[in-house]
C-alpha positions as a printed Julia matrix, in Angstrom:
280×3 Matrix{Float64}:
 -26.09   35.89  145.02
 -23.74   35.02  147.86
 -20.79   35.52  146.02
 -21.8    38.34  145.2
 -20.28   37.25  141.47
 -21.55   37.94  137.89
 -22.11   35.66  135.02
 -18.56   36.08  134.85
 -17.71   34.69  137.92
 -20.65   32.07  137.21
 -18.57   31.1   134.78
 -15.52   30.87  136.83
 -17.19   29.0   139.09
 -18.16   25.98  136.29
 -14.56   26.11  134.89
 -13.64   25.99  138.56
 -15.36   22.51  138.85
 -14.23   21.02  136.12
 -10.6    21.79  136.76
 -10.94   20.26  139.8
 -12.74   16.85  137.98
  -9.41   17.33  135.86
  -7.76   16.89  138.58
  -8.81   14.09  140.36
  -8.58   12.46  137.21
  -5.24   12.57  137.57
  -4.91   11.63  140.98
  -7.61    9.54  141.57
  -5.48    6.2   140.96
  -3.22    6.68  144.13
  -5.43    7.75  145.62
  -7.41    5.03  145.38
  -4.66    2.58  145.95
  -3.49    4.5   149.3
  -7.02    4.54  150.49
  -8.9     1.81  149.32
 -12.94    2.78  147.27
 -14.64    2.82  150.29
 -12.54    5.69  151.94
 -12.86    7.38  148.43
 -16.28    7.63  147.94
 -16.52    8.87  151.79
 -13.73   11.57  151.45
 -15.38   13.01  148.33
 -18.43   12.96  150.93
 -16.83   14.44  153.16
 -16.09   16.58  150.74
 -19.31   17.91  149.53
 -20.28   18.48  152.68
 -17.02   20.52  153.16
 -18.08   22.27  150.13
 -21.8    23.22  151.23
 -20.32   24.76  154.28
 -18.37   27.2   152.48
 -21.08   28.01  150.39
 -23.17   28.46  152.9
 -20.81   31.1   155.35
 -18.99   32.37  153.29
 -19.2    35.41  150.97
 -15.51   35.58  149.34
 -15.25   34.6   145.86
 -11.39   32.99  145.88
 -12.92   30.46  148.53
 -15.93   30.47  146.03
 -13.4    29.12  143.27
 -11.53   26.91  145.86
 -15.0    25.06  146.4
 -15.92   24.73  143.4
 -12.7    23.01  142.45
 -13.18   20.4   145.37
 -16.43   20.24  144.5
 -15.59   18.64  141.16
 -13.04   16.94  142.98
 -15.09   15.01  145.11
 -18.0    14.25  142.4
 -15.46   13.38  140.34
 -14.27   10.52  143.24
 -17.47    9.33  143.98
 -18.76    8.81  140.69
 -15.98    7.41  139.32
 -16.01    5.34  142.46
 -19.25    3.9   141.97
 -19.04    3.21  138.56
 -16.44    1.03  138.35
 -17.76   -0.81  141.46
 -20.8    -1.54  139.04
 -18.65   -2.51  136.45
 -16.45   -5.04  138.12
 -19.66   -6.31  140.85
 -21.9    -7.3   137.7
 -21.61  -10.48  134.91
 -21.51   -9.23  131.31
 -25.66  -10.5   130.83
 -26.26   -7.91  133.42
 -23.77   -5.59  133.34
 -25.46   -3.19  130.96
 -28.65   -3.34  133.22
 -26.89   -2.26  136.42
 -25.06    0.54  134.55
 -28.18    2.11  133.38
 -30.07    1.23  137.02
 -27.31    3.68  138.14
 -27.13    6.38  136.02
 -30.92    6.42  135.95
 -30.81    7.11  140.39
 -27.74    9.49  140.51
 -30.11   11.64  137.79
 -33.15   10.58  139.08
 -31.78   11.83  142.79
 -29.91   15.16  141.12
 -33.43   16.5   139.45
 -35.52   15.37  142.7
 -33.23   16.71  144.83
 -33.21   20.36  142.58
 -36.53   20.34  143.63
 -36.73   19.75  147.13
 -34.06   21.84  147.72
 -34.46   23.94  145.89
 -38.67   24.44  147.76
 -37.16   24.18  151.07
 -34.51   26.99  150.32
 -37.74   29.37  149.22
 -38.66   28.64  152.72
 -35.68   28.84  154.86
 -32.96   30.94  152.67
 -29.88   29.62  151.04
 -27.42   29.47  153.32
 -29.57   27.66  156.27
 -30.38   24.93  153.55
 -26.65   24.05  152.15
 -25.9    24.05  156.18
 -28.36   21.47  156.85
 -27.69   19.72  153.12
 -23.77   19.44  154.54
 -24.77   17.42  157.42
 -27.06   15.16  155.92
 -23.91   14.3   153.75
 -21.6    14.33  156.62
 -24.45   11.6   158.31
 -24.47    9.44  155.31
 -20.79    8.46  155.77
 -21.07    6.45  159.14
 -24.97    5.54  158.26
 -23.75    3.28  154.75
 -20.24    2.62  155.96
 -21.64   -0.92  156.72
 -22.1    -1.39  152.64
 -19.02   -1.69  151.27
 -18.32   -1.29  147.17
 -17.09   -4.13  145.51
 -13.68   -3.08  143.82
 -11.54   -6.49  143.72
 -10.83   -7.6   139.71
 -10.16  -10.72  140.46
 -13.42  -11.59  140.94
 -13.35  -13.77  137.73
 -17.32  -12.52  136.62
 -16.96  -14.44  132.92
 -19.54  -17.33  132.38
 -18.06  -20.58  133.26
 -20.5   -23.1   131.11
 -19.88  -26.14  133.47
 -23.36  -26.87  134.03
 -24.21  -30.4   132.61
 -26.49  -29.93  129.17
 -30.21  -30.99  130.2
 -31.32  -34.64  128.83
 -34.27  -34.24  126.92
 -37.22  -36.95  125.09
 -37.6   -34.2   122.54
 -37.39  -31.1   121.36
 -39.1   -28.13  123.56
 -40.61  -25.36  122.5
 -38.67  -22.18  124.37
 -41.45  -20.51  125.52
 -42.6   -23.99  127.42
 -43.03  -22.93  131.12
 -42.47  -23.39  134.25
 -39.53  -25.1   134.18
 -38.73  -26.66  137.24
 -34.87  -28.14  138.48
 -34.48  -30.63  140.98
 -31.33  -31.64  142.67
 -30.65  -34.59  145.06
 -27.94  -34.86  147.44
 -26.93  -37.37  149.61
 -25.01  -35.98  152.57
 -23.53  -37.32  156.2
 -26.58  -36.35  158.31
 -24.16  -34.39  161.45
 -22.93  -32.72  158.76
 -27.09  -30.95  157.94
 -26.6   -27.06  159.88
 -23.04  -26.5   157.5
 -24.61  -28.17  154.31
 -28.0   -25.95  154.96
 -25.48  -23.03  155.54
 -23.9   -23.69  151.61
 -27.06  -24.46  150.31
 -28.26  -20.67  151.13
 -25.65  -19.17  149.46
 -26.13  -21.69  146.8
 -29.75  -20.0   146.57
 -28.71  -16.85  145.87
 -27.06  -17.53  142.74
 -30.1   -19.53  141.89
 -32.53  -16.71  142.31
 -29.93  -14.13  140.75
 -29.53  -15.89  137.49
 -33.07  -16.16  136.85
 -35.25  -18.42  139.5
 -38.42  -16.98  141.26
 -38.44  -19.39  143.6
 -35.52  -21.62  145.77
 -36.23  -24.23  148.48
 -34.62  -26.83  149.9
 -36.33  -30.36  151.45
 -35.23  -33.25  153.41
 -36.48  -37.04  152.68
 -38.1   -37.59  156.18
 -37.61  -41.53  155.18
 -33.8   -41.24  154.46
 -32.14  -38.79  156.99
 -29.35  -37.04  154.58
 -31.31  -36.79  151.09
 -31.85  -33.32  150.14
 -33.77  -32.19  147.41
 -32.8   -28.89  146.2
 -35.66  -27.37  143.75
 -36.09  -24.12  141.72
 -38.65  -22.6   139.65
 -37.73  -20.5   136.26
 -40.15  -18.89  133.85
 -39.24  -20.59  130.48
 -37.01  -23.17  129.03
 -35.22  -20.65  127.38
 -35.21  -19.08  130.66
 -33.25  -22.0   132.29
 -30.86  -22.17  128.86
 -30.22  -18.79  129.87
 -29.01  -19.75  133.28
 -26.18  -22.04  131.57
 -24.65  -19.11  130.11
 -25.29  -17.27  133.83
 -22.99  -19.2   135.67
 -19.33  -17.48  136.32
 -16.54  -18.91  136.98
 -16.42  -17.21  140.71
 -20.26  -19.52  141.34
 -17.81  -22.65  141.05
 -16.34  -21.8   144.25
 -19.86  -21.24  146.13
 -20.73  -24.58  144.33
 -17.21  -26.25  145.75
 -18.88  -25.97  148.93
 -22.23  -27.57  148.83
 -20.42  -30.04  146.88
 -17.73  -31.22  149.93
 -20.71  -32.15  151.79
 -22.21  -34.52  148.86
 -21.57  -37.76  149.18
 -20.37  -40.47  146.43
 -18.6   -40.03  143.56
 -20.93  -38.61  140.79
 -22.78  -35.3   140.89
 -25.82  -35.11  142.34
 -28.93  -35.98  140.49
 -30.32  -33.56  138.52
 -33.83  -33.34  137.22
 -36.0   -30.98  134.29
 -39.54  -30.75  134.89
 -41.89  -28.83  132.72
 -45.66  -27.6   133.47
 -47.56  -29.89  130.62
 -49.08  -28.28  127.87
 -52.53  -27.62  128.45
 -55.39  -30.22  126.55
 -56.98  -28.69  123.07
 -59.99  -27.36  123.65
 -62.47  -29.8   121.65
């Protein structure tokens, strides 16, 4: 209605969006090399804001077609950057779930946003609504700038399989649990703060890979002796942890191990909740 066009013109608008997306796909690799993924997302957001302003303030059909092409290019630039970043940031065992969450949020926002903005437009008019949406898109750029997306293919998220196999006195049922794993470290007390800082980063990887509780304690009778613990739901879940540790995690582990004294690895113990006694 704002552009005073009919069904044929609407078809041209949709075709322009597709054309803009195709052109963006051709030039996006070079653009990412020049700007980097974070600036590409910011540029795409700014482009979307500009499109909304054009549709709100102009009734020129040629301008509408140009804005539609810019909308398609901006849409593809942002979605492609976020999609690639998600794939690079997630290891194989959780990548599919991460991508499904991204698409759920994306399409959920489209559906929910259509309802919300449609109701607002019914109250205050389409042009004003488009201008408000443009302001929100522009404002989102500085607000979200501190959160950087990951697009570094050099981060090696392949499984490392470097954890020693647990020593078991007998076969353990996979669904038994919970399981507590403890790791004993001996460090120089003067390195206490640096060690604890490194352990905090290590704790993030423990929780990421399935631990529902993690912590570290110091032995009051032996300064410098620390005991790390983490809990997982079952023995099967702990076995999965062995497959979830990545090559990139080895670097985090090295930051911890540099403070450990002794030529052998820290002592690791695996404890499991006892089986409830059978009722008489």
